[in-house]
Coordinates of C-alpha atoms in Angstrom, one line a residue:
Chain A
M12 CA 49.3 6.2 -177.1
D13 CA 51.2 9.1 -175.6
F14 CA 51.4 9.8 -172.0
S15 CA 48.7 12.4 -171.7
T16 CA 46.2 10.1 -173.5
F17 CA 47.2 7.4 -171.2
L18 CA 46.5 9.6 -168.2
Q19 CA 43.2 10.7 -169.7
Q20 CA 42.2 7.1 -170.1
L21 CA 43.4 6.2 -166.7
V22 CA 41.1 8.7 -165.0
N23 CA 38.2 7.6 -167.2
G24 CA 38.9 4.0 -166.2
I25 CA 38.9 4.9 -162.5
S26 CA 35.7 6.8 -162.9
L27 CA 33.8 4.1 -164.8
G28 CA 35.3 1.4 -162.5
S29 CA 34.0 3.3 -159.5
M30 CA 30.4 3.2 -160.8
Y31 CA 30.6 -0.5 -161.5
A32 CA 32.1 -1.0 -158.0
L33 CA 29.3 0.9 -156.3
I34 CA 26.7 -1.2 -157.9
A35 CA 28.6 -4.5 -157.5
I36 CA 28.7 -4.0 -153.7
G37 CA 24.9 -4.4 -153.6
Y38 CA 25.1 -7.7 -155.7
T39 CA 27.8 -9.1 -153.5
M40 CA 26.2 -8.3 -150.2
V41 CA 22.8 -9.7 -151.1
Y42 CA 24.5 -12.8 -152.4
G43 CA 26.5 -13.1 -149.2
T44 CA 23.5 -13.1 -147.0
L45 CA 20.7 -14.7 -149.0
R46 CA 22.7 -16.6 -151.8
L47 CA 20.5 -14.7 -154.2
I48 CA 21.8 -13.1 -157.4
N49 CA 19.5 -10.1 -157.3
F50 CA 19.0 -9.4 -161.0
A51 CA 16.7 -6.5 -160.1
H52 CA 19.7 -4.7 -158.6
G53 CA 20.7 -3.0 -161.9
D54 CA 17.2 -1.6 -162.1
I55 CA 17.4 -0.1 -158.6
M56 CA 20.2 2.0 -160.0
M57 CA 17.8 3.2 -162.8
V58 CA 15.1 3.8 -160.2
G59 CA 17.5 6.1 -158.3
A60 CA 18.3 8.1 -161.3
F61 CA 14.6 8.5 -162.2
F62 CA 13.7 9.6 -158.7
V63 CA 16.3 12.3 -158.9
Y64 CA 14.9 13.3 -162.3
L65 CA 11.4 13.4 -160.8
A66 CA 12.3 15.3 -157.7
S67 CA 14.2 18.0 -159.6
S68 CA 11.5 18.3 -162.2
M69 CA 9.2 19.1 -159.2
G70 CA 11.6 22.0 -158.4
L71 CA 13.8 20.5 -155.7
P72 CA 17.4 21.8 -155.8
F73 CA 19.8 19.1 -157.0
P74 CA 21.3 18.1 -153.6
L75 CA 17.9 17.5 -152.2
A76 CA 16.8 15.7 -155.3
V77 CA 19.8 13.4 -154.9
L78 CA 18.7 12.7 -151.3
A79 CA 15.2 12.0 -152.5
G80 CA 16.6 9.6 -155.2
I81 CA 18.6 7.7 -152.7
T82 CA 15.7 7.5 -150.2
G83 CA 13.4 6.4 -153.0
S84 CA 15.7 3.5 -154.2
V85 CA 16.3 2.4 -150.6
L86 CA 12.5 2.1 -150.1
V87 CA 12.1 0.3 -153.5
G88 CA 15.0 -2.0 -152.6
I89 CA 13.6 -2.9 -149.2
M90 CA 10.1 -3.4 -150.7
T91 CA 11.3 -5.8 -153.3
D92 CA 12.7 -7.9 -150.5
K93 CA 9.6 -7.7 -148.3
I94 CA 7.1 -8.3 -151.1
A95 CA 8.9 -10.6 -153.5
Y96 CA 11.8 -12.4 -151.7
K97 CA 10.8 -12.8 -148.1
P98 CA 7.9 -15.2 -148.8
L99 CA 10.5 -17.4 -150.6
R100 CA 13.1 -17.6 -147.8
E101 CA 12.5 -21.4 -147.4
A102 CA 12.0 -22.0 -151.1
P103 CA 14.6 -23.4 -153.5
K104 CA 17.2 -20.8 -154.6
I105 CA 16.1 -21.1 -158.2
S106 CA 12.6 -19.7 -157.3
L107 CA 14.3 -16.7 -155.8
L108 CA 16.4 -16.2 -158.9
I109 CA 13.5 -16.4 -161.2
T110 CA 11.6 -14.0 -159.0
A111 CA 14.5 -11.5 -159.2
I112 CA 14.4 -11.6 -163.0
G113 CA 10.6 -11.0 -162.8
I114 CA 11.1 -8.0 -160.5
S115 CA 13.7 -6.7 -162.9
F116 CA 11.2 -6.8 -165.8
F117 CA 8.5 -5.4 -163.6
L118 CA 10.6 -2.3 -162.7
E119 CA 11.8 -1.7 -166.2
N120 CA 8.3 -1.8 -167.6
L121 CA 6.8 0.1 -164.7
F122 CA 9.1 3.0 -165.4
N123 CA 8.5 2.6 -169.1
V124 CA 4.8 3.1 -168.5
L125 CA 5.3 5.9 -166.0
F126 CA 7.9 8.0 -167.9
G127 CA 7.9 6.7 -171.4
G128 CA 10.8 5.0 -173.2
V129 CA 12.4 8.1 -174.7
P130 CA 15.7 9.0 -173.1
K131 CA 15.5 12.0 -170.8
A132 CA 18.1 14.6 -170.2
F133 CA 19.4 14.2 -166.7
P134 CA 19.2 17.5 -164.8
A135 CA 22.8 17.6 -163.6
P136 CA 23.7 21.1 -162.3
E137 CA 26.4 23.0 -164.2
Y138 CA 28.8 23.0 -161.3
L139 CA 29.1 19.3 -161.6
T140 CA 29.5 19.1 -165.4
T141 CA 32.4 21.5 -165.7
S142 CA 35.8 20.3 -166.8
F143 CA 39.3 21.7 -166.2
K144 CA 42.6 21.3 -167.9
L145 CA 45.6 19.7 -166.3
G146 CA 48.5 20.1 -168.7
E147 CA 47.3 18.2 -171.8
V148 CA 44.6 16.3 -169.9
I149 CA 41.0 17.5 -169.8
L150 CA 39.4 16.4 -166.6
P151 CA 35.6 16.5 -166.2
L152 CA 35.0 17.3 -162.5
M153 CA 33.0 14.1 -162.0
V154 CA 35.9 12.0 -163.0
I155 CA 37.6 13.3 -159.8
V156 CA 34.5 13.3 -157.6
I157 CA 33.3 9.8 -158.4
P158 CA 36.4 7.9 -157.2
I159 CA 36.7 10.0 -154.1
V160 CA 33.1 9.4 -153.1
T161 CA 33.4 5.7 -154.0
V162 CA 36.5 5.3 -151.8
L163 CA 34.7 7.1 -148.9
I164 CA 31.6 4.9 -149.3
L165 CA 33.7 1.7 -149.4
G166 CA 35.4 2.8 -146.2
G167 CA 32.0 3.4 -144.7
V168 CA 30.6 0.0 -145.8
L169 CA 33.7 -1.9 -144.5
W170 CA 33.4 0.0 -141.2
V171 CA 29.8 -0.9 -140.8
L172 CA 30.5 -4.6 -141.7
Y173 CA 33.4 -5.0 -139.3
K174 CA 32.9 -2.5 -136.5
T175 CA 29.2 -2.4 -135.7
K176 CA 26.7 -5.0 -134.4
Y177 CA 24.7 -4.7 -137.6
G178 CA 27.7 -5.7 -139.7
M179 CA 28.5 -8.5 -137.3
A180 CA 25.0 -9.8 -137.8
I181 CA 25.3 -9.4 -141.6
R182 CA 28.5 -11.4 -141.7
A183 CA 27.0 -14.0 -139.5
L184 CA 23.9 -14.4 -141.6
A185 CA 26.2 -15.5 -144.4
F186 CA 26.9 -18.7 -142.5
D187 CA 23.7 -19.7 -140.9
I188 CA 20.4 -17.7 -140.7
P189 CA 18.6 -19.9 -138.1
T190 CA 21.5 -19.7 -135.7
V191 CA 21.7 -15.9 -136.0
K192 CA 18.0 -15.8 -135.0
L193 CA 18.9 -17.9 -132.0
M194 CA 21.3 -15.2 -130.9
G195 CA 18.3 -12.9 -130.5
V196 CA 18.9 -11.1 -133.8
N197 CA 15.9 -10.1 -135.9
A198 CA 17.2 -11.5 -139.1
D199 CA 14.5 -9.9 -141.3
Y200 CA 15.5 -6.5 -140.1
I201 CA 19.1 -7.2 -140.8
I202 CA 18.3 -8.4 -144.3
S203 CA 16.3 -5.2 -144.9
I204 CA 19.5 -3.2 -143.9
V205 CA 21.4 -5.2 -146.5
F206 CA 18.9 -4.4 -149.2
G207 CA 18.7 -0.8 -148.1
L208 CA 22.4 -0.3 -148.0
G209 CA 22.9 -2.0 -151.4
S210 CA 20.1 0.1 -153.0
A211 CA 21.6 3.3 -151.6
L212 CA 24.9 2.5 -153.2
A213 CA 23.2 1.5 -156.5
A214 CA 21.4 4.8 -156.5
V215 CA 24.6 6.7 -156.0
G216 CA 26.1 4.7 -158.8
G217 CA 23.1 5.4 -161.0
I218 CA 23.3 9.1 -160.3
F219 CA 27.0 9.2 -161.2
Y220 CA 26.2 7.3 -164.4
A221 CA 23.5 9.7 -165.3
I222 CA 25.7 12.8 -164.7
S223 CA 28.5 11.3 -166.8
Y224 CA 26.4 10.1 -169.7
P225 CA 23.7 12.7 -169.3
S226 CA 20.6 10.9 -170.3
I227 CA 18.4 8.3 -168.6
D228 CA 15.9 5.7 -169.8
P229 CA 14.1 2.8 -168.1
L230 CA 16.4 0.2 -169.6
M231 CA 19.7 1.9 -168.6
G232 CA 20.1 -0.5 -165.7
I233 CA 20.3 -3.7 -167.7
I234 CA 23.7 -3.5 -169.3
V235 CA 25.3 -1.6 -166.4
G236 CA 23.7 -4.0 -164.0
L237 CA 25.0 -7.0 -165.9
K238 CA 28.5 -5.5 -166.0
A239 CA 28.4 -4.7 -162.3
F240 CA 27.3 -8.3 -161.7
A241 CA 30.3 -9.5 -163.8
A242 CA 32.5 -7.2 -161.7
A243 CA 31.1 -8.9 -158.5
V244 CA 31.8 -12.3 -159.9
L245 CA 35.2 -11.3 -161.1
G246 CA 36.1 -10.0 -157.7
G247 CA 34.7 -13.1 -156.0
I248 CA 31.0 -12.8 -155.2
G249 CA 30.3 -12.4 -151.5
S250 CA 33.4 -10.3 -150.9
V251 CA 32.9 -6.5 -150.7
T252 CA 36.5 -5.6 -151.4
G253 CA 36.5 -8.1 -154.2
A254 CA 33.5 -6.4 -155.8
V255 CA 35.2 -3.0 -155.7
L256 CA 38.4 -4.6 -157.2
G257 CA 36.3 -6.3 -159.9
G258 CA 34.6 -3.1 -160.7
F259 CA 37.9 -1.2 -161.2
I260 CA 39.4 -4.0 -163.3
L261 CA 36.3 -4.1 -165.5
G262 CA 36.2 -0.3 -165.9
F263 CA 39.9 -0.2 -166.8
T264 CA 39.7 -3.0 -169.3
E265 CA 36.7 -1.5 -171.0
I266 CA 38.3 1.9 -171.3
F267 CA 41.7 0.7 -172.5
V268 CA 40.4 -1.7 -175.0
V269 CA 38.5 1.1 -176.7
A270 CA 41.5 3.4 -176.4
M271 CA 44.0 1.0 -177.8
F272 CA 41.9 -0.6 -180.5
P273 CA 39.4 2.2 -181.5
D274 CA 38.2 -0.1 -184.3
L275 CA 36.9 -2.6 -181.8
G276 CA 35.0 0.1 -179.8
G277 CA 31.7 -1.5 -180.7
Y278 CA 32.9 -4.8 -179.0
K279 CA 33.6 -3.2 -175.6
D280 CA 30.7 -4.9 -173.8
A281 CA 31.6 -8.2 -175.4
F282 CA 35.2 -7.8 -174.3
A283 CA 34.1 -7.2 -170.7
F284 CA 32.3 -10.5 -170.6
F285 CA 35.0 -12.3 -172.5
F286 CA 37.5 -11.1 -169.9
L287 CA 35.1 -12.4 -167.1
I288 CA 35.0 -15.8 -168.7
F289 CA 38.7 -15.9 -169.0
V290 CA 39.3 -15.0 -165.4
L291 CA 36.7 -17.6 -164.2
L292 CA 38.4 -20.3 -166.2
L293 CA 41.6 -19.7 -164.3
R294 CA 40.0 -19.0 -160.9
P295 CA 36.3 -20.0 -160.6
T296 CA 35.8 -18.4 -157.2
G297 CA 36.9 -15.0 -158.5
I298 CA 39.9 -12.9 -157.3
M299 CA 39.0 -12.6 -153.6
G300 CA 36.5 -15.4 -153.5
E301 CA 37.0 -18.2 -151.0
D302 CA 35.4 -21.6 -151.1
L303 CA 31.8 -21.8 -150.1
D304 CA 32.3 -22.8 -146.6
R305 CA 34.5 -19.9 -145.6
G306 CA 33.9 -16.2 -144.9
R307 CA 32.1 -13.9 -147.3
F308 CA 32.9 -10.3 -146.5
Chain B
M13 CA 11.2 -25.9 -103.3
S14 CA 12.3 -23.1 -105.6
K15 CA 10.4 -21.5 -108.4
T16 CA 9.7 -23.2 -111.7
T17 CA 11.7 -21.8 -114.6
L18 CA 10.4 -23.9 -117.5
K19 CA 7.2 -25.9 -117.6
I20 CA 6.6 -28.2 -120.5
Q21 CA 2.8 -28.8 -120.5
D22 CA 1.1 -31.6 -122.4
I23 CA 3.2 -31.1 -125.5
T24 CA 2.3 -33.2 -128.5
M25 CA 4.2 -32.7 -131.8
Q26 CA 3.1 -34.4 -135.0
F27 CA 4.9 -34.3 -138.3
G28 CA 2.3 -35.5 -140.8
G29 CA 1.2 -38.9 -139.4
I30 CA 4.2 -39.4 -137.2
T31 CA 3.9 -38.5 -133.5
A32 CA 7.3 -37.3 -132.5
I33 CA 6.3 -36.2 -129.0
D34 CA 3.3 -37.6 -127.2
N35 CA 1.8 -35.6 -124.4
L36 CA 5.0 -34.8 -122.6
S37 CA 5.1 -32.7 -119.4
F38 CA 8.0 -31.9 -117.1
E39 CA 9.3 -29.0 -115.1
V40 CA 12.7 -27.4 -114.6
K41 CA 13.1 -25.5 -111.3
E42 CA 15.3 -22.5 -110.9
G43 CA 18.9 -23.4 -110.5
Q44 CA 18.5 -27.1 -111.5
I45 CA 20.4 -29.0 -114.0
Y46 CA 17.8 -31.2 -115.7
G47 CA 18.6 -34.0 -118.1
L48 CA 16.6 -35.1 -121.1
I49 CA 17.8 -38.5 -122.2
G50 CA 16.6 -41.3 -124.5
P51 CA 17.7 -43.3 -127.6
N52 CA 18.3 -41.6 -130.9
G53 CA 15.0 -40.4 -132.5
A54 CA 13.2 -40.2 -129.1
G55 CA 12.3 -36.6 -129.7
K56 CA 14.8 -34.8 -127.5
T57 CA 16.0 -32.3 -130.0
T58 CA 12.4 -31.7 -131.2
I59 CA 11.6 -30.5 -127.7
F60 CA 14.5 -28.0 -127.9
N61 CA 13.2 -26.8 -131.3
I62 CA 9.7 -26.3 -129.8
I63 CA 11.1 -24.4 -126.8
T64 CA 13.2 -22.1 -129.0
G65 CA 10.2 -21.4 -131.3
N66 CA 11.6 -23.2 -134.4
Y67 CA 8.6 -25.6 -134.3
Q68 CA 5.1 -24.8 -133.3
P69 CA 3.7 -27.8 -131.2
T70 CA 0.5 -29.5 -132.3
K71 CA -0.8 -29.3 -128.8
G72 CA 0.3 -28.1 -125.4
D73 CA 2.2 -25.1 -124.0
I74 CA 5.7 -24.0 -123.1
I75 CA 5.6 -21.8 -120.0
F76 CA 8.8 -19.9 -119.1
Q77 CA 8.9 -17.9 -115.9
D78 CA 5.1 -18.1 -115.5
K79 CA 4.5 -16.8 -119.1
T80 CA 3.3 -18.8 -122.0
I81 CA 5.8 -18.6 -124.8
T82 CA 4.4 -21.2 -127.2
G83 CA 4.9 -20.2 -130.8
T84 CA 7.1 -17.1 -130.0
K85 CA 9.6 -16.3 -132.7
P86 CA 13.2 -17.6 -132.1
N87 CA 14.8 -14.2 -131.8
L88 CA 12.2 -13.1 -129.2
V89 CA 12.5 -16.3 -127.2
V90 CA 16.2 -15.5 -126.9
Q91 CA 15.4 -12.0 -125.7
K92 CA 13.2 -13.5 -123.0
G93 CA 16.2 -15.4 -121.6
I94 CA 16.5 -18.8 -123.2
A95 CA 19.7 -19.7 -125.1
R96 CA 20.8 -23.0 -126.7
T97 CA 23.7 -24.8 -128.3
F98 CA 23.5 -27.4 -131.0
Q99 CA 24.2 -31.1 -131.4
N100 CA 26.5 -30.4 -134.3
I101 CA 28.6 -27.3 -133.8
R102 CA 27.1 -24.3 -135.5
L103 CA 29.6 -21.5 -135.0
F104 CA 30.1 -18.8 -137.5
K105 CA 33.1 -20.6 -138.9
S106 CA 35.5 -18.1 -140.4
M107 CA 34.7 -15.3 -137.9
S108 CA 36.9 -14.8 -135.0
V109 CA 36.1 -16.3 -131.6
L110 CA 35.5 -12.8 -130.2
D111 CA 33.1 -11.9 -133.1
N112 CA 31.2 -15.2 -132.4
I113 CA 30.7 -14.1 -128.8
L114 CA 29.9 -10.5 -129.8
I115 CA 27.0 -11.6 -132.0
G116 CA 25.3 -12.8 -128.8
F117 CA 25.3 -9.3 -127.5
H118 CA 23.3 -8.0 -130.5
N119 CA 20.3 -7.0 -128.4
R120 CA 22.3 -5.9 -125.4
S121 CA 24.3 -3.2 -127.2
H122 CA 22.0 -0.3 -127.2
Y123 CA 22.8 2.0 -130.1
S124 CA 20.8 2.7 -133.2
Y125 CA 22.2 2.6 -136.7
L126 CA 22.2 6.4 -136.8
E127 CA 24.4 6.5 -133.7
A128 CA 26.7 3.9 -135.4
I129 CA 26.9 5.9 -138.7
F130 CA 27.6 9.2 -137.0
R131 CA 29.8 7.5 -134.4
L132 CA 28.1 9.2 -131.5
P133 CA 29.6 8.6 -128.0
R134 CA 27.0 6.0 -127.1
Y135 CA 28.3 3.8 -129.9
F136 CA 31.8 3.8 -128.5
T137 CA 30.8 3.4 -124.8
Q138 CA 28.4 0.5 -125.8
E139 CA 31.0 -1.2 -128.0
K140 CA 33.6 -0.9 -125.3
K141 CA 31.2 -2.3 -122.6
I142 CA 30.2 -5.3 -124.6
K143 CA 33.8 -6.1 -125.6
A144 CA 34.8 -6.1 -122.0
E145 CA 31.9 -8.3 -121.1
A146 CA 32.7 -10.7 -123.9
M147 CA 36.3 -10.9 -122.7
A148 CA 35.0 -11.8 -119.2
I149 CA 32.9 -14.6 -120.6
L150 CA 35.8 -16.0 -122.6
D151 CA 37.9 -15.8 -119.5
E152 CA 35.3 -17.9 -117.7
F153 CA 35.8 -20.6 -120.3
S154 CA 39.6 -20.2 -120.3
L155 CA 39.5 -19.2 -124.0
T156 CA 41.2 -15.8 -123.7
E157 CA 44.2 -16.9 -125.7
F158 CA 42.0 -17.7 -128.7
V159 CA 40.2 -14.4 -129.0
N160 CA 41.4 -13.6 -132.4
H161 CA 41.6 -17.1 -133.8
K162 CA 39.1 -18.1 -136.4
A163 CA 36.4 -20.4 -134.9
T164 CA 37.3 -23.3 -137.2
D165 CA 40.9 -23.3 -136.2
L166 CA 40.1 -24.3 -132.6
S167 CA 40.1 -27.8 -131.3
Y168 CA 36.8 -29.6 -131.2
G169 CA 36.4 -29.4 -127.5
N170 CA 37.2 -25.7 -127.6
Q171 CA 34.7 -25.1 -130.3
R172 CA 32.0 -26.6 -128.1
K173 CA 33.1 -24.2 -125.3
V174 CA 32.9 -21.2 -127.7
E175 CA 29.3 -22.3 -128.6
I176 CA 28.3 -22.4 -124.9
A177 CA 30.1 -19.0 -124.4
R178 CA 28.2 -17.6 -127.3
A179 CA 24.9 -18.7 -125.8
I180 CA 25.9 -17.2 -122.4
A181 CA 26.5 -13.9 -124.2
T182 CA 22.7 -13.5 -124.8
K183 CA 22.4 -13.4 -121.0
P184 CA 20.0 -16.3 -120.6
S185 CA 18.4 -17.5 -117.4
L186 CA 17.8 -20.9 -119.0
L187 CA 20.4 -22.6 -121.0
L188 CA 19.6 -25.5 -123.3
L189 CA 22.6 -27.8 -124.1
D190 CA 22.1 -30.3 -126.9
E191 CA 24.6 -33.1 -126.3
P192 CA 27.4 -30.9 -125.0
A193 CA 29.8 -33.8 -124.4
A194 CA 29.2 -35.5 -127.8
G195 CA 32.5 -36.4 -129.4
M196 CA 34.6 -35.3 -126.5
N197 CA 37.3 -37.5 -124.9
P198 CA 37.0 -38.3 -121.2
S199 CA 39.3 -35.5 -120.0
E200 CA 37.5 -33.0 -122.1
T201 CA 34.2 -34.2 -120.7
E202 CA 35.4 -33.8 -117.2
D203 CA 36.7 -30.3 -118.0
L204 CA 33.2 -29.6 -119.5
S205 CA 31.4 -30.7 -116.3
T206 CA 33.5 -28.4 -114.2
I207 CA 32.8 -25.5 -116.5
I208 CA 29.0 -26.1 -116.7
H209 CA 28.8 -26.2 -112.9
K210 CA 30.9 -23.1 -112.7
I211 CA 28.9 -21.1 -115.2
K212 CA 25.6 -22.3 -113.6
K213 CA 26.8 -20.6 -110.4
D214 CA 28.4 -17.5 -111.9
F215 CA 25.6 -16.7 -114.3
N216 CA 22.8 -17.9 -112.2
L217 CA 21.5 -20.4 -114.7
S218 CA 19.0 -23.2 -114.9
I219 CA 20.1 -25.8 -117.4
L220 CA 18.3 -28.3 -119.5
L221 CA 20.5 -30.7 -121.3
I222 CA 20.3 -33.6 -123.7
E223 CA 23.0 -36.2 -123.3
H224 CA 23.9 -39.8 -124.1
D225 CA 26.9 -40.2 -121.8
M226 CA 25.3 -41.7 -118.7
K227 CA 28.3 -41.1 -116.5
F228 CA 28.2 -37.4 -117.5
V229 CA 24.4 -37.3 -116.8
N230 CA 24.8 -38.9 -113.5
N231 CA 27.5 -36.5 -112.6
M232 CA 25.6 -33.4 -113.7
C233 CA 21.9 -33.7 -113.4
D234 CA 19.6 -33.2 -110.4
L235 CA 16.7 -34.8 -112.3
V236 CA 16.2 -36.6 -115.6
T237 CA 13.3 -37.4 -117.9
V238 CA 13.7 -40.4 -120.2
L239 CA 12.0 -40.4 -123.5
D240 CA 11.4 -43.3 -125.9
Y241 CA 9.5 -42.8 -129.2
G242 CA 8.2 -39.5 -128.0
E243 CA 6.8 -40.8 -124.7
K244 CA 8.0 -40.2 -121.2
I245 CA 9.0 -43.5 -119.7
F246 CA 10.8 -42.3 -116.6
D247 CA 11.0 -39.2 -114.4
G248 CA 13.3 -38.9 -111.4
K249 CA 16.9 -39.0 -110.1
P250 CA 19.5 -40.2 -112.6
A251 CA 20.8 -42.9 -110.3
D252 CA 17.3 -44.4 -110.2
A253 CA 17.0 -44.1 -114.0
I254 CA 20.0 -46.4 -114.5
V255 CA 18.3 -49.2 -112.6
D256 CA 14.8 -48.7 -113.9
E257 CA 13.7 -51.7 -115.9
K258 CA 11.8 -49.7 -118.6
V259 CA 14.7 -47.4 -119.2
I260 CA 17.1 -50.4 -119.4
T261 CA 15.0 -52.1 -122.0
A262 CA 14.4 -49.0 -124.1
Y263 CA 17.7 -47.3 -123.8
L264 CA 20.4 -49.3 -122.1
G265 CA 19.0 -52.5 -123.5
D266 CA 22.3 -53.3 -125.1
F267 CA 23.9 -53.7 -121.7
T268 CA 22.2 -57.1 -121.2
H269 CA 24.0 -58.3 -124.3
A270 CA 27.2 -56.6 -123.6

């Protein structure tokens, strides 16, 4: 591999990793507060992309459609919690997990019925799909935009978590929900914030994904969601910085495996999970993960 | 006599067929330190859980500052001015001491999430204000040097103090202490009595406490109620409780064999 190919793959890796990172943050935050692996989270990303598609097919300009897409997924995310997870707060965790899988199937099939299973062209505006040449390297604009937006969002999330009363409450929920209530905190409201925030990030990830691979279908969230989940576990589930780190590592691995062994391109998904298993064998709590008693964020 | 802060009125609590509390009534007046004592399993912590809204009593009412609060959700009970600590320490372990206190200010820092996201001036003034107040509370407990330590890294006695400080941060007028002196050595216990008297005065509190250490109770409480198997067996001054025959058989019974 010559240097320019290397650079090319590097930016691709950063960009793919960013998308995984954005979605992984939602997994890790919900796990941190509720100890729930929210398998419907990957589908929230699909919901975001579809809402953008819907809004722009109704004639909204792209930026407004993006806003509608994010708002739509935030609402769907909060509703899944209120309708499906909230009645199960005191139930065994396994019931929550099974419910999450159910919600995932429900969303996939709902959108299949509403929009049909045929992939749709994503209405990305031309100014976002341009590329430019830097020496030998061809850079699609999104490859630059995605990491920048991701880093800004990560900064924002960390700021909310560590510098505001909402973040304080989110971090405290990870330890002991009844005690947080006894501090006068409306725990259900805070949990809604967690779902809302996670869903907004998933929607942004979904929109990026849809712009980069310009078609969407109701099942697009499954494999991306699973890989983002793998990224969250790799980074140490419960840790936001870990999730981002895991996302980047997974993105790089995937891109470089394909670049270095083009023959094995078809195995790239398998390789991502193989890598996950390998890391977990060495470090079961993930890269940034601490033991269960300790802090989560 | 001064006003009634908390009135427990004919409370009965049944778990299935077991009666944990049987028709219990007592009153805590403003500014009092009131003790709730009794052997293990007598139903003391159950009363706390009923007051803070964690349990809904089978029968009876909790009246706080002349308003019935029976069945109010825990987070709303706190907002009305009742705070508590726990028998086994329940701090947010790997958060800093300061963060543990700041949680208590959640409802007293008045900014919305929009103001937080856009970092409007009110966010900064409010954050600054509550940080200063939190530091003042920590100073009251002589914990200033541990502000940035993780809660778990503190000594047992200091963790107990942080828990009380965290409760104070919610600005209660009634403080419920569940065995505050449990597991403390005699000098820590003495230190704790001084602090409780001091915060009672400085923060204008009424205090209801559960305790086993009779010397501590005698030292602290204006009045006590003694429970045994969910029933009230004594009501009055702690000095009289120690010599009451019923109390001795139920609770201090071991003394005759000692």
